XYZ file of C-alpha atoms in Angstrom:
452
model
C 0.000 0.000 0.000
C 2.952 2.347 0.576
C 3.044 3.495 -3.032
C 2.118 6.534 -5.117
C -1.077 6.434 -7.195
C -2.736 8.845 -9.570
C -6.119 8.261 -7.955
C -7.403 6.497 -4.851
C -11.084 5.497 -4.840
C -12.802 4.738 -1.527
C -15.926 2.567 -1.643
C -17.003 0.044 -4.270
C -20.487 1.305 -5.050
C -21.575 1.423 -8.673
C -20.527 5.006 -9.361
C -17.160 4.534 -7.700
C -16.479 1.365 -9.708
C -17.481 3.048 -12.974
C -15.071 5.904 -12.306
C -12.311 3.533 -11.257
C -12.635 1.451 -14.424
C -12.693 4.481 -16.719
C -9.573 5.943 -15.179
C -7.810 2.597 -15.376
C -8.710 2.424 -19.071
C -7.134 5.874 -19.441
C -3.883 4.473 -18.092
C -4.091 5.995 -14.625
C -2.586 4.166 -11.670
C -5.671 3.485 -9.532
C -5.965 2.081 -6.018
C -9.513 1.102 -5.050
C -10.239 0.449 -1.377
C -13.337 -0.677 0.516
C -13.757 -1.162 4.256
C -16.178 -4.012 3.521
C -15.167 -7.543 2.596
C -17.481 -7.474 -0.431
C -18.067 -5.354 -3.528
C -21.021 -3.078 -4.093
C -21.472 -1.041 -0.940
C -25.169 -0.248 -0.551
C -26.166 -2.088 -3.728
C -24.481 -5.390 -2.980
C -26.403 -8.646 -3.441
C -26.255 -10.823 -0.331
C -25.555 -14.542 -0.683
C -26.075 -17.117 0.794
C -29.375 -16.431 2.509
C -27.907 -17.108 5.967
C -25.898 -13.897 5.624
C -29.086 -11.950 4.934
C -30.668 -13.142 8.176
C -27.433 -12.477 10.050
C -27.134 -8.983 8.575
C -30.595 -8.031 9.845
C -30.106 -9.964 13.107
C -33.096 -12.205 12.463
C -33.018 -15.713 13.911
C -34.789 -18.338 11.811
C -34.471 -21.816 10.390
C -33.208 -21.063 6.883
C -33.350 -24.684 5.712
C -36.917 -24.125 4.451
C -35.527 -21.681 1.899
C -33.741 -24.521 0.086
C -30.125 -24.047 -1.000
C -28.698 -20.911 0.543
C -26.353 -20.216 -2.363
C -29.320 -19.967 -4.755
C -30.248 -16.668 -3.125
C -28.831 -13.349 -4.336
C -30.718 -10.672 -2.424
C -30.258 -7.012 -3.329
C -30.086 -4.648 -0.384
C -31.383 -1.978 -2.765
C -33.371 -3.171 -5.757
C -33.410 -1.160 -8.977
C -34.156 -1.936 -12.594
C -32.369 -0.473 -15.596
C -34.095 1.401 -18.396
C -33.455 -0.729 -21.488
C -32.478 2.200 -23.694
C -31.025 4.342 -20.926
C -27.614 5.909 -20.531
C -26.339 3.324 -18.070
C -27.014 0.497 -20.532
C -25.151 2.468 -23.201
C -22.202 2.899 -20.833
C -22.221 -0.865 -20.187
C -22.081 -1.532 -23.924
C -19.458 1.073 -24.825
C -17.073 0.055 -22.043
C -17.404 -3.632 -22.938
C -18.369 -4.543 -19.388
C -21.312 -6.561 -20.750
C -18.868 -9.423 -21.271
C -19.138 -9.986 -17.505
C -22.916 -9.595 -17.263
C -26.142 -11.119 -18.510
C -29.512 -9.363 -18.470
C -33.132 -10.343 -18.892
C -36.114 -8.113 -19.406
C -38.623 -7.521 -16.634
C -41.966 -9.072 -17.537
C -44.340 -6.292 -16.593
C -44.758 -2.684 -15.509
C -47.815 -1.806 -13.409
C -49.374 1.177 -11.692
C -51.806 1.322 -8.769
C -54.904 3.386 -9.496
C -58.375 3.467 -7.996
C -57.713 0.562 -5.645
C -56.459 -1.803 -8.358
C -53.189 -2.709 -10.054
C -53.194 -1.949 -13.793
C -50.652 -2.932 -16.412
C -48.933 -0.023 -18.094
C -49.764 -0.657 -21.787
C -46.814 -1.666 -23.936
C -48.582 -2.201 -27.267
C -51.662 -0.997 -29.159
C -53.972 -3.800 -28.071
C -53.147 -3.245 -24.397
C -53.672 0.483 -24.841
C -57.147 -0.111 -26.274
C -58.188 -2.535 -23.535
C -56.666 -0.835 -20.488
C -59.001 0.379 -17.747
C -56.595 3.107 -16.687
C -58.670 5.688 -18.567
C -61.943 5.855 -20.475
C -62.265 6.070 -24.259
C -62.360 9.865 -24.435
C -59.300 10.215 -22.230
C -57.490 7.626 -24.350
C -58.064 9.761 -27.432
C -56.649 12.869 -25.765
C -53.730 10.928 -24.357
C -52.995 9.409 -27.768
C -52.850 12.857 -29.399
C -50.520 14.072 -26.669
C -48.330 10.978 -27.026
C -48.075 11.373 -30.817
C -46.952 14.973 -30.319
C -44.370 13.935 -27.706
C -42.886 11.232 -29.932
C -42.562 13.704 -32.822
C -40.757 16.324 -30.762
C -37.097 16.821 -31.621
C -35.618 19.199 -29.078
C -33.069 20.373 -31.642
C -35.793 21.275 -34.143
C -38.113 24.023 -32.848
C -40.484 23.428 -35.748
C -41.561 20.183 -34.035
C -42.721 21.921 -30.876
C -43.113 25.651 -31.373
C -46.817 25.303 -32.177
C -47.295 24.834 -28.417
C -44.144 26.421 -27.028
C -43.951 29.413 -29.350
C -41.907 32.428 -28.267
C -41.745 33.758 -25.594
C -42.277 30.237 -24.230
C -39.274 27.913 -24.233
C -39.620 24.125 -24.076
C -36.236 23.925 -22.323
C -37.245 26.353 -19.584
C -41.020 26.343 -19.214
C -42.846 23.449 -17.565
C -45.139 20.870 -19.132
C -48.401 22.484 -17.979
C -48.780 24.359 -21.267
C -48.802 21.085 -23.220
C -51.177 19.470 -20.717
C -53.602 22.348 -21.186
C -53.302 22.278 -24.979
C -54.268 18.577 -25.148
C -56.806 18.777 -22.282
C -54.861 16.294 -20.166
C -56.719 16.003 -16.861
C -55.319 15.237 -13.402
C -55.783 11.467 -13.724
C -53.834 11.239 -16.986
C -51.220 13.650 -15.643
C -50.630 11.312 -12.696
C -50.225 8.381 -15.063
C -47.774 10.277 -17.277
C -45.736 11.779 -14.466
C -45.477 8.739 -12.226
C -45.910 5.580 -14.330
C -44.056 6.770 -17.444
C -41.756 9.646 -16.475
C -41.105 8.131 -13.032
C -41.180 11.351 -11.061
C -41.603 10.741 -7.336
C -43.978 13.618 -6.678
C -45.963 16.300 -8.497
C -43.364 19.045 -8.230
C -42.281 18.239 -11.800
C -45.396 20.021 -13.092
C -43.980 23.342 -11.924
C -40.249 22.836 -11.448
C -39.121 20.616 -14.336
C -38.700 21.882 -17.924
C -41.065 20.368 -20.474
C -38.017 19.108 -22.375
C -37.117 16.732 -19.543
C -40.660 15.389 -19.273
C -40.692 14.769 -23.024
C -37.252 13.129 -22.938
C -38.371 10.765 -20.183
C -41.497 9.794 -22.113
C -39.445 9.171 -25.246
C -36.943 7.095 -23.271
C -39.752 4.987 -21.800
C -41.233 4.367 -25.247
C -37.864 3.532 -26.808
C -37.087 1.116 -23.973
C -40.435 -0.669 -24.321
C -39.818 -1.066 -28.055
C -36.562 -2.917 -27.407
C -38.103 -5.872 -25.571
C -41.881 -5.483 -25.731
C -42.934 -6.568 -22.242
C -41.687 -3.610 -20.219
C -38.985 -0.935 -20.475
C -36.853 -2.528 -17.757
C -33.843 -4.820 -17.594
C -32.337 -6.575 -14.596
C -29.021 -8.468 -14.307
C -28.936 -12.171 -13.557
C -27.756 -12.857 -9.991
C -28.730 -9.414 -8.768
C -27.768 -5.787 -8.953
C -24.517 -6.438 -7.116
C -23.122 -7.861 -10.335
C -22.839 -4.343 -11.804
C -20.113 -2.891 -9.550
C -18.259 -6.209 -9.639
C -18.230 -6.118 -13.432
C -16.723 -2.626 -13.499
C -14.211 -3.694 -10.848
C -13.115 -6.548 -13.129
C -12.744 -4.120 -15.998
C -10.578 -1.855 -13.853
C -8.406 -4.791 -12.778
C -7.878 -5.824 -16.402
C -6.388 -2.383 -17.035
C -4.152 -2.458 -13.979
C -6.385 -1.201 -11.184
C -5.477 -2.448 -7.693
C -8.257 -3.509 -5.306
C -8.159 -3.883 -1.533
C -11.246 -5.136 0.308
C -11.682 -5.310 4.078
C -9.263 -2.382 4.386
C -10.197 0.335 6.857
C -9.166 3.924 6.246
C -8.271 5.988 9.297
C -8.017 9.389 7.653
C -7.227 11.413 4.569
C -3.730 12.856 4.653
C -3.768 16.590 3.913
C -0.734 18.790 3.324
C -0.826 22.470 2.410
C -4.560 22.334 1.850
C -4.448 19.420 -0.572
C -4.960 15.682 -0.199
C -1.752 13.699 -0.671
C -2.949 10.250 0.370
C -4.936 8.037 2.730
C -3.796 6.409 5.953
C -4.610 2.893 7.146
C -2.853 1.872 10.335
C 0.838 2.566 9.839
C 0.530 2.617 6.052
C 0.058 5.634 3.828
C -0.915 5.329 0.173
C -0.070 8.561 -1.634
C -2.083 10.034 -4.483
C -2.941 13.176 -6.411
C -6.694 12.934 -5.846
C -9.327 10.954 -3.938
C -12.822 9.915 -5.053
C -15.058 8.535 -2.321
C -18.585 7.849 -1.189
C -20.065 10.101 1.529
C -19.398 7.667 4.378
C -15.641 8.285 4.158
C -15.910 12.062 4.622
C -18.881 12.759 6.948
C -17.699 16.341 7.469
C -18.018 17.056 3.734
C -21.636 15.959 3.216
C -25.116 16.957 4.306
C -28.224 14.865 4.888
C -31.040 15.490 2.408
C -33.545 12.806 3.339
C -34.144 9.204 4.254
C -35.308 6.129 2.351
C -37.201 3.295 4.014
C -37.156 -0.170 2.460
C -38.583 -3.609 3.052
C -37.082 -6.779 1.572
C -39.824 -9.408 1.438
C -39.590 -13.128 0.781
C -42.760 -14.460 -0.856
C -43.934 -17.922 -1.863
C -46.333 -16.653 -4.530
C -46.489 -14.053 -7.300
C -48.099 -10.716 -6.521
C -51.849 -10.614 -7.170
C -52.936 -8.711 -10.259
C -49.711 -9.033 -12.258
C -50.769 -12.064 -14.315
C -48.316 -14.430 -12.585
C -45.330 -12.420 -13.805
C -41.996 -13.732 -12.553
C -40.603 -10.192 -12.464
C -42.486 -6.949 -12.217
C -42.534 -3.303 -11.194
C -45.481 -1.618 -9.453
C -45.708 2.109 -8.801
C -48.124 3.489 -6.225
C -48.510 7.204 -7.035
C -48.431 9.436 -3.979
C -51.895 10.849 -4.696
C -53.423 7.357 -4.465
C -52.371 6.906 -0.831
C -52.291 10.481 0.453
C -48.527 10.889 0.480
C -45.967 13.339 -0.863
C -43.834 10.638 -2.520
C -44.593 7.513 -4.528
C -44.125 3.986 -3.215
C -42.213 1.555 -5.424
C -42.469 -2.216 -5.549
C -40.109 -4.435 -7.502
C -40.334 -8.208 -7.626
C -37.938 -10.783 -9.081
C -37.640 -14.550 -8.906
C -35.711 -17.572 -10.139
C -36.026 -16.217 -13.684
C -33.245 -13.765 -12.782
C -31.364 -16.270 -10.582
C -32.063 -14.365 -7.385
C -33.862 -17.127 -5.473
C -34.959 -20.779 -5.861
C -38.104 -21.762 -7.724
C -41.374 -21.243 -5.854
C -39.964 -18.170 -4.115
C -40.142 -14.481 -4.988
C -38.160 -11.483 -3.762
C -40.100 -8.248 -3.449
C -38.723 -4.849 -2.461
C -40.911 -1.992 -1.250
C -39.361 1.467 -0.932
C -40.248 5.118 -0.513
C -38.894 8.403 0.771
C -39.571 8.618 4.512
C -41.897 11.440 5.519
C -42.641 10.687 9.189
C -40.981 9.500 12.388
C -42.449 6.021 11.760
C -41.087 5.193 8.285
C -41.879 1.463 8.356
C -45.598 2.228 8.637
C -45.328 4.297 5.450
C -44.674 1.094 3.495
C -48.002 -0.501 4.469
C -49.850 0.315 1.197
C -47.115 -1.489 -0.720
C -46.891 -4.410 1.683
C -50.660 -4.971 1.430
C -50.357 -5.476 -2.320
C -47.857 -8.287 -1.752
C -50.331 -10.507 0.090
C -48.909 -13.017 2.571
C -45.226 -12.441 3.348
C -42.943 -15.256 4.472
C -40.279 -12.950 5.925
C -39.659 -9.202 5.879
C -36.479 -7.221 6.562
C -36.784 -3.467 7.184
C -34.079 -0.871 6.736
C -33.754 2.895 6.660
C -30.957 4.763 4.944
C -29.980 8.386 5.333
C -29.284 10.125 2.041
C -26.303 12.436 1.707
C -24.974 14.767 -0.922
C -21.601 16.529 -0.855
C -21.437 20.057 0.472
C -18.748 20.535 -2.154
C -18.555 17.747 -4.736
C -15.256 18.926 -6.216
C -16.400 21.222 -8.979
C -14.520 24.078 -7.297
C -11.041 22.593 -7.028
C -9.736 25.421 -4.865
C -12.218 24.400 -2.146
C -12.197 20.623 -2.595
C -8.454 19.999 -1.991
C -8.735 17.359 -4.736
C -11.286 15.237 -2.883
C -14.335 14.399 -5.009
C -17.408 13.071 -3.220
C -19.939 10.960 -5.107
C -23.540 11.970 -4.457
C -25.535 9.286 -2.673
C -28.986 10.614 -3.500
C -31.248 7.677 -4.133
C -34.658 8.288 -5.653
C -35.578 4.792 -4.397
C -37.130 4.194 -7.776
C -36.242 0.945 -9.456
C -34.233 2.057 -12.423
C -31.432 4.314 -13.457
C -32.808 7.457 -15.040
C -31.339 10.292 -13.044
C -28.095 11.830 -14.248
C -25.546 12.257 -11.497
C -22.590 14.408 -12.503
C -19.170 13.956 -10.981
C -16.690 16.464 -12.328
C -13.090 15.311 -12.232
C -9.930 17.357 -12.705
C -9.264 17.968 -16.413
C -5.637 16.889 -16.023
C -6.596 13.260 -15.540
C -9.309 12.301 -17.975
C -9.622 12.777 -21.705
C -11.858 10.561 -23.807
C -13.022 6.963 -24.107
C -14.351 5.676 -27.432
C -15.446 9.098 -28.736
C -18.914 8.957 -27.172
C -17.678 8.978 -23.575
C -15.957 12.282 -22.934
C -14.674 12.544 -19.420
C -13.211 16.011 -19.159
C -16.300 16.096 -16.996
C -17.555 12.606 -16.141
C -21.238 11.962 -16.305
C -22.183 8.804 -14.465
C -25.739 7.789 -15.205
C -27.185 6.196 -12.038
C -30.663 5.653 -11.527
C -33.454 5.479 -9.907
C -35.267 3.630 -8.711
């Protein structure tokens, strides 16, 4: 460890592993350290099942769950948008050689006391009970307009967002009014398709982003037909491990189960990290918030429940993998509740078992109770594990190098949604990163990490 490195990365979460692999590809000498004995940080997949019970300090006879090694349980469950930026990063970096994906069988939304499938083809759109015939016609006209919008060609949208309106600055309410989109359809668009957690998007988000999210959803559905989502075999924890392998191929050094005592600072700049009597020297540090608690601030809390089931969820047509969104307006909340469910079809548990995750942003002092609407939809639950996680973002993420002393903190914000749609920017010193395969320019690195 007593060596000099270009970059030291602390934590093996997905974003940290992506950055580590990209810098290794660029020829940088990278040391990647994690205090844990496993890869993945918060998004690791726990196996065998005995470790899951031990982690949550639950005593039980696990023999009834069949072979323990057949379980790969995500601590945080998320799906990937099939045509999203993260999938494109996986392809362009070649990390897909270490991964295998399968599509998620269905996407559903809770409305009016029932679970409804989000239509993915014309016949489903005609038969859905999400909206009546007249609303379907208005929604179809709106959808046709959205799919024809090219944000680089004002002629495709200036009939509604004519000057002085600007589609990149003004919100979507103008388009909703133009097509007579009522509150019910707005909820469907904003929460089931665009995947916003609350209704603030109607006022605070540019119409261009709403349109881009709708287009992304449609493009992703077209790739596989059943739903817009993908999920890796053996769990989400495979993603950071795959990027760690890529980094190692290009010379990256990994140390697990290695505790860091402190960052070493000289003359206002980080020069290394200390572990016991060892000091690894470097020019810059990238880390998750847990390594620098004095450099981050809390912005919220997510509450989650991991549920073991012995049956598929009612109302999802016996799907082996599915996503259900409970819009906040349906249950009198400020934030949506998200349910994801996987099974043996993604090699996460033995046959005849299902793994369901329920998550939301905590709003009260009793966060577990806030999950009840989602837990009720699951039916009988064999075993449930609750957890709460504080969410942190950096006070200074490193964009202002004079204030960051070359320490770059990765934002931890988790929308608790089950896919990666939100763009998280981590800006890294221009001296270190240039370009990877033309389409990945990392003078400023954009790591696409989603949601929920």
